[in-house]
XYZ file of C-alpha atoms in Angstrom:
376
model
C 22.765 -19.605 -18.572
C 20.556 -21.719 -19.944
C 17.984 -20.899 -22.769
C 19.425 -17.591 -23.747
C 17.440 -15.264 -21.220
C 19.623 -12.699 -20.971
C 20.716 -11.996 -17.069
C 20.624 -7.705 -15.404
C 23.593 -6.733 -13.055
C 22.994 -8.326 -9.701
C 24.591 -5.723 -7.974
C 22.485 -2.889 -9.515
C 20.504 -1.054 -6.202
C 16.955 -0.756 -6.812
C 15.688 3.096 -6.716
C 12.037 2.363 -5.553
C 10.915 6.088 -6.399
C 10.950 5.353 -10.391
C 10.863 1.922 -10.002
C 7.632 0.817 -7.853
C 4.095 1.480 -9.911
C 1.297 -0.592 -10.747
C 0.757 -2.563 -13.593
C -1.057 -0.393 -15.789
C -4.120 -0.053 -17.784
C -7.268 -1.868 -17.963
C -6.136 -4.759 -19.936
C -6.258 -8.546 -18.219
C -2.741 -8.492 -15.796
C -3.340 -4.351 -14.805
C -3.466 -3.600 -11.246
C -7.379 -1.945 -12.457
C -8.653 -5.365 -13.786
C -6.594 -7.532 -10.273
C -7.102 -5.000 -6.975
C -10.695 -6.382 -5.785
C -8.842 -7.514 -2.528
C -7.853 -4.033 -2.009
C -11.011 -2.817 -2.027
C -12.663 -5.631 -0.106
C -10.430 -4.190 2.249
C -10.725 -0.460 1.557
C -14.811 -0.645 2.093
C -14.038 -2.635 5.518
C -12.820 0.944 6.692
C -15.562 2.648 4.581
C -17.310 4.142 8.147
C -14.287 5.122 9.890
C -13.387 7.066 6.007
C -16.688 9.379 6.499
C -17.089 9.259 10.050
C -13.194 10.868 10.593
C -14.506 13.613 7.262
C -17.799 13.850 9.396
C -15.455 14.957 12.496
C -13.380 17.758 10.692
C -15.613 18.740 8.547
C -18.188 19.412 11.895
C -14.862 21.046 14.150
C -13.937 23.402 11.359
C -16.593 24.413 8.934
C -14.272 24.723 6.127
C -15.834 26.593 2.926
C -13.794 24.455 1.027
C -12.277 20.870 1.825
C -9.312 19.652 0.703
C -8.693 15.656 1.221
C -4.888 14.005 0.018
C -5.734 10.391 -0.915
C -1.848 9.064 -0.791
C -0.902 6.156 -2.682
C -4.159 6.421 -4.834
C -2.657 3.689 -7.687
C -4.908 3.558 -10.441
C -8.301 2.143 -11.573
C -11.711 2.531 -9.923
C -10.887 2.250 -5.726
C -8.934 5.817 -5.322
C -12.547 7.598 -6.765
C -14.681 5.324 -4.331
C -12.690 6.507 -1.494
C -14.033 10.386 -2.907
C -17.253 9.478 -2.784
C -17.260 7.499 0.699
C -16.044 11.098 1.820
C -18.024 13.931 0.049
C -21.738 12.118 0.496
C -20.326 11.695 4.139
C -19.694 15.639 5.011
C -23.210 16.749 2.814
C -25.356 13.920 4.931
C -23.700 16.066 7.901
C -24.251 19.410 5.675
C -27.892 18.033 5.615
C -28.273 16.342 9.063
C -28.753 19.431 11.575
C -32.719 19.329 9.438
C -34.437 21.958 6.744
C -33.956 25.147 8.308
C -30.884 24.506 9.719
C -29.074 23.106 7.320
C -26.412 24.108 4.415
C -24.557 23.163 1.495
C -21.689 20.929 1.485
C -18.583 23.342 0.768
C -16.395 22.340 -2.308
C -14.073 20.181 -2.466
C -10.007 19.487 -3.679
C -9.143 16.102 -3.794
C -5.310 15.651 -4.684
C -5.052 12.155 -5.867
C -1.332 11.096 -4.841
C 1.335 8.747 -6.325
C 4.871 8.014 -7.439
C 5.833 9.606 -11.510
C 4.857 6.437 -13.258
C 1.702 5.916 -11.395
C -0.785 5.243 -14.250
C -2.794 8.176 -13.476
C -5.331 8.411 -16.776
C -7.184 5.536 -15.647
C -7.977 7.555 -12.680
C -9.229 9.954 -14.587
C -10.625 8.668 -17.090
C -13.419 8.044 -14.749
C -12.975 12.106 -12.838
C -16.169 13.593 -15.426
C -18.713 10.233 -14.709
C -17.844 10.531 -10.567
C -17.760 14.415 -10.546
C -20.729 14.731 -12.349
C -22.714 11.969 -10.469
C -21.889 13.683 -6.536
C -22.615 17.412 -8.432
C -26.103 15.295 -8.850
C -27.147 13.530 -6.010
C -25.077 15.805 -3.204
C -24.806 19.029 -4.242
C -21.822 18.641 -4.396
C -18.988 20.171 -6.395
C -15.573 18.367 -6.614
C -12.374 19.256 -7.662
C -9.468 16.554 -8.478
C -5.621 16.935 -8.753
C -3.335 14.636 -9.523
C -0.140 14.820 -7.613
C 3.326 13.042 -8.752
C 5.820 12.159 -5.632
C 6.860 10.148 -2.598
C 4.722 10.855 0.168
C 7.822 10.081 2.244
C 7.964 13.891 1.974
C 6.011 17.212 1.752
C 3.965 17.133 -1.346
C 0.982 20.065 -0.291
C 0.935 23.135 0.962
C 1.439 23.975 4.395
C -1.932 23.764 6.870
C -4.137 23.259 4.109
C -5.603 19.626 4.260
C -8.433 18.356 6.094
C -8.155 15.121 5.257
C -5.512 12.691 4.460
C -6.176 9.012 3.471
C -4.167 6.464 2.469
C -4.959 2.417 1.866
C -2.338 -0.046 1.027
C 0.440 1.850 0.684
C 2.676 2.360 3.434
C 3.636 -0.860 4.653
C 6.172 -0.134 0.937
C 9.147 1.663 1.958
C 10.895 4.190 0.524
C 14.479 2.175 -0.439
C 15.177 -1.263 -0.185
C 16.748 -1.651 4.141
C 20.298 -0.628 4.111
C 21.978 -3.522 6.314
C 21.055 -5.937 4.575
C 24.544 -7.244 3.257
C 27.711 -8.556 5.826
C 31.053 -7.043 5.879
C 32.030 -8.939 2.454
C 28.411 -7.067 0.594
C 27.243 -10.274 0.758
C 24.247 -10.943 1.283
C 21.907 -12.255 4.264
C 18.846 -13.195 3.506
C 20.040 -15.409 0.288
C 17.358 -17.163 -1.747
C 14.484 -15.123 -0.091
C 13.287 -11.498 -0.777
C 12.082 -10.779 2.783
C 11.598 -11.794 6.384
C 11.297 -15.308 7.083
C 12.054 -17.864 9.542
C 16.161 -18.469 7.859
C 16.384 -14.396 8.360
C 19.115 -13.820 10.437
C 18.114 -11.150 13.080
C 19.729 -9.239 11.459
C 17.513 -8.618 8.721
C 14.125 -7.340 10.417
C 16.628 -5.203 12.312
C 17.189 -3.549 8.817
C 13.685 -3.781 8.084
C 11.972 -2.362 11.468
C 14.832 1.099 11.512
C 13.877 1.399 7.722
C 10.228 1.378 8.607
C 11.045 3.622 11.433
C 13.248 6.040 9.587
C 10.214 6.217 6.663
C 7.311 6.291 9.114
C 9.012 9.113 11.174
C 9.667 11.210 7.760
C 6.052 10.610 6.654
C 4.691 12.022 10.161
C 6.656 15.262 10.185
C 5.552 15.647 6.092
C 1.732 14.999 7.224
C 2.456 16.818 10.496
C 3.227 20.578 8.464
C 0.542 19.766 5.863
C -2.587 18.913 7.685
C -4.769 21.763 9.741
C -4.340 21.893 13.432
C -7.730 19.535 14.265
C -7.684 17.624 10.985
C -6.819 13.574 10.641
C -6.105 10.576 8.906
C -7.216 6.976 8.287
C -5.067 4.946 7.180
C -4.418 1.492 6.445
C -1.576 -1.263 5.646
C -0.387 -4.395 6.414
C 1.078 -5.862 9.465
C 1.657 -8.462 11.504
C -0.334 -10.182 14.734
C 1.990 -10.295 16.761
C 5.648 -9.023 17.766
C 6.897 -12.276 15.703
C 8.507 -11.128 12.753
C 7.634 -14.213 10.897
C 4.090 -14.313 11.457
C 2.818 -16.321 8.779
C 0.130 -14.606 7.619
C 2.586 -11.747 6.404
C 5.348 -13.662 5.467
C 3.520 -17.138 3.284
C 2.935 -15.217 0.239
C 6.669 -13.933 0.206
C 8.091 -17.323 0.899
C 6.120 -18.498 -2.059
C 6.861 -16.628 -4.360
C 10.825 -17.193 -3.441
C 9.694 -20.537 -3.112
C 8.921 -19.712 -7.341
C 12.691 -18.200 -7.956
C 14.656 -21.195 -6.648
C 12.265 -23.358 -8.897
C 13.373 -20.899 -12.266
C 16.680 -21.038 -10.431
C 16.834 -24.897 -10.829
C 15.648 -24.634 -14.381
C 18.372 -23.115 -15.135
C 16.361 -19.603 -16.613
C 18.014 -18.216 -13.151
C 21.425 -17.577 -11.380
C 21.192 -18.443 -8.198
C 23.250 -15.394 -7.208
C 20.719 -12.657 -8.915
C 17.748 -14.122 -6.622
C 20.195 -13.530 -3.621
C 20.604 -10.043 -4.231
C 17.017 -8.871 -4.720
C 15.404 -7.579 -1.451
C 11.424 -6.296 -1.589
C 11.789 -2.958 0.306
C 8.654 -3.706 1.883
C 7.608 -4.176 6.066
C 4.888 -4.963 7.582
C 4.301 -3.071 11.377
C 2.853 -4.521 14.495
C 0.147 -2.456 16.289
C 2.915 -0.914 18.864
C 5.501 0.178 15.945
C 2.946 2.047 14.613
C 1.776 3.085 18.346
C 5.606 4.404 19.366
C 6.446 5.863 15.986
C 3.447 8.410 16.612
C 4.289 9.193 19.474
C 7.845 9.473 19.671
C 7.277 11.904 16.312
C 4.228 13.965 18.321
C 2.626 15.701 15.510
C -0.328 14.028 16.084
C -2.321 11.689 18.698
C -3.477 8.008 17.296
C -7.903 7.770 18.056
C -7.735 4.651 17.036
C -6.224 1.934 15.554
C -6.799 -2.538 15.031
C -5.501 -4.555 13.156
C -8.609 -7.159 11.156
C -8.007 -10.268 8.925
C -9.528 -9.998 5.896
C -10.225 -13.493 3.416
C -8.117 -14.198 1.006
C -11.180 -16.004 -0.551
C -13.702 -15.104 -2.663
C -16.049 -18.944 -2.577
C -15.017 -19.731 -6.045
C -12.749 -22.253 -4.851
C -9.592 -22.624 -4.633
C -7.619 -22.816 -8.554
C -10.477 -19.709 -9.073
C -8.286 -18.053 -5.748
C -5.406 -19.051 -6.385
C -5.455 -17.846 -10.324
C -6.588 -13.975 -8.502
C -3.859 -13.587 -5.559
C -1.050 -14.406 -8.193
C -2.401 -11.838 -10.209
C -2.585 -9.105 -8.461
C 0.732 -9.971 -6.168
C 1.288 -9.509 -10.166
C -0.024 -6.898 -10.891
C 1.518 -4.717 -7.516
C 5.322 -6.209 -8.110
C 5.755 -7.147 -11.655
C 7.328 -3.724 -12.474
C 10.052 -4.408 -9.501
C 10.543 -7.668 -10.350
C 10.806 -6.827 -13.853
C 13.484 -4.178 -12.942
C 16.097 -6.613 -11.574
C 15.229 -10.417 -13.122
C 14.598 -9.045 -16.942
C 10.839 -9.544 -18.507
C 11.840 -12.941 -19.927
C 11.161 -14.160 -16.721
C 8.018 -13.222 -15.466
C 4.926 -15.725 -17.240
C 7.172 -18.210 -16.248
C 7.459 -17.679 -12.460
C 3.744 -16.814 -11.927
C 2.881 -19.382 -13.841
C 4.762 -21.309 -10.766
C 3.165 -18.794 -7.897
C 0.162 -19.604 -9.129
C -0.010 -23.054 -8.731
C 2.203 -22.553 -5.549
C -0.618 -20.591 -3.775
C -3.288 -22.542 -5.328
C -1.754 -25.269 -2.993
C -2.001 -23.238 -0.261
C -5.457 -22.092 -0.391
C -6.270 -25.408 -1.085
C -4.878 -25.596 2.831
C -6.960 -23.035 3.665
C -3.304 -21.139 4.884
C -3.365 -17.708 3.009
C -4.609 -15.070 5.122
C -3.770 -10.970 5.122
C -3.985 -8.568 8.015
C -4.761 -5.143 7.695
C -4.285 -2.162 10.356
C -6.700 0.595 10.381
C -6.319 3.631 12.540
C -6.714 7.223 12.885
C -4.280 9.575 14.150
C -4.977 13.442 15.264
C -3.259 16.696 14.054
C -2.631 18.364 17.561
């Protein structure tokens, strides 16, 4: 292999729980500095979150109100959700008129992500946010970090009133089984995710893993959420039943194309690229509805898909770089684990070029699904 770069063992499997984390810190390439698209999509659902919090509070009137944010990541986005929830419940307490208004409940906010997450950049702002909510809304807020995978139990039985999870559930607990043939050769050569060239076995394997993971997620939350409690979920999705929906596959195809460019330059070996598969799945609305119905702990109160723009209006070059930096902040830990750190700069230099070309053509889109589930 050229350039003296050391290649990791191409057969090493990825322990997603140990490897996946957003780029830590506050530097130029950190998630905290490159999560504006996630913030924008979360703000699209702000009214849904506030309405859900209000409905739960008015129905149950708990003395303390427990909120869990699953996949809080690092940076400021998680605390923005917290503020919306606390203010929404505070307005409900004041909304019955001066003579019958009541003080807001105490809030226990449980911020969850994998143990490797940079919780420090979240909690650095916690005193400021808690102080502002105390001054503005008269609310007392207790913030806690809960490390661990949300594909399993995290909280006490029947203890949580509202669960939120934004931009997280499209990440699977593991790379799906079934992506190799009987001779252990990869079925999806040259690609890291479902593409138009994938054999039918590839999307089938991804769907099976999503069904297994989402069922476990629902069962775990079913044990933890109080009767009448709610979950507000959003994740990347497909608008159609077509697994190769270009709005979902394009950015993955461009990343695969960027790796292919490094192979052509002698910086990577093809079989190392062939061995990499992303632990990601973007479900359709139907697939989510089916899993909720099958598991049975929750009823589906609301679900819809919405297309988000990845354009800021600043031009294709600026937007292409922003999208590339956002993808890097999310995926660098996994790519480094498999390919090594030495190729990351070159990889994302090429990726920025390809994304910018696609931005010029208006091809880069983002589709998300928003859902509200009620604990039966």
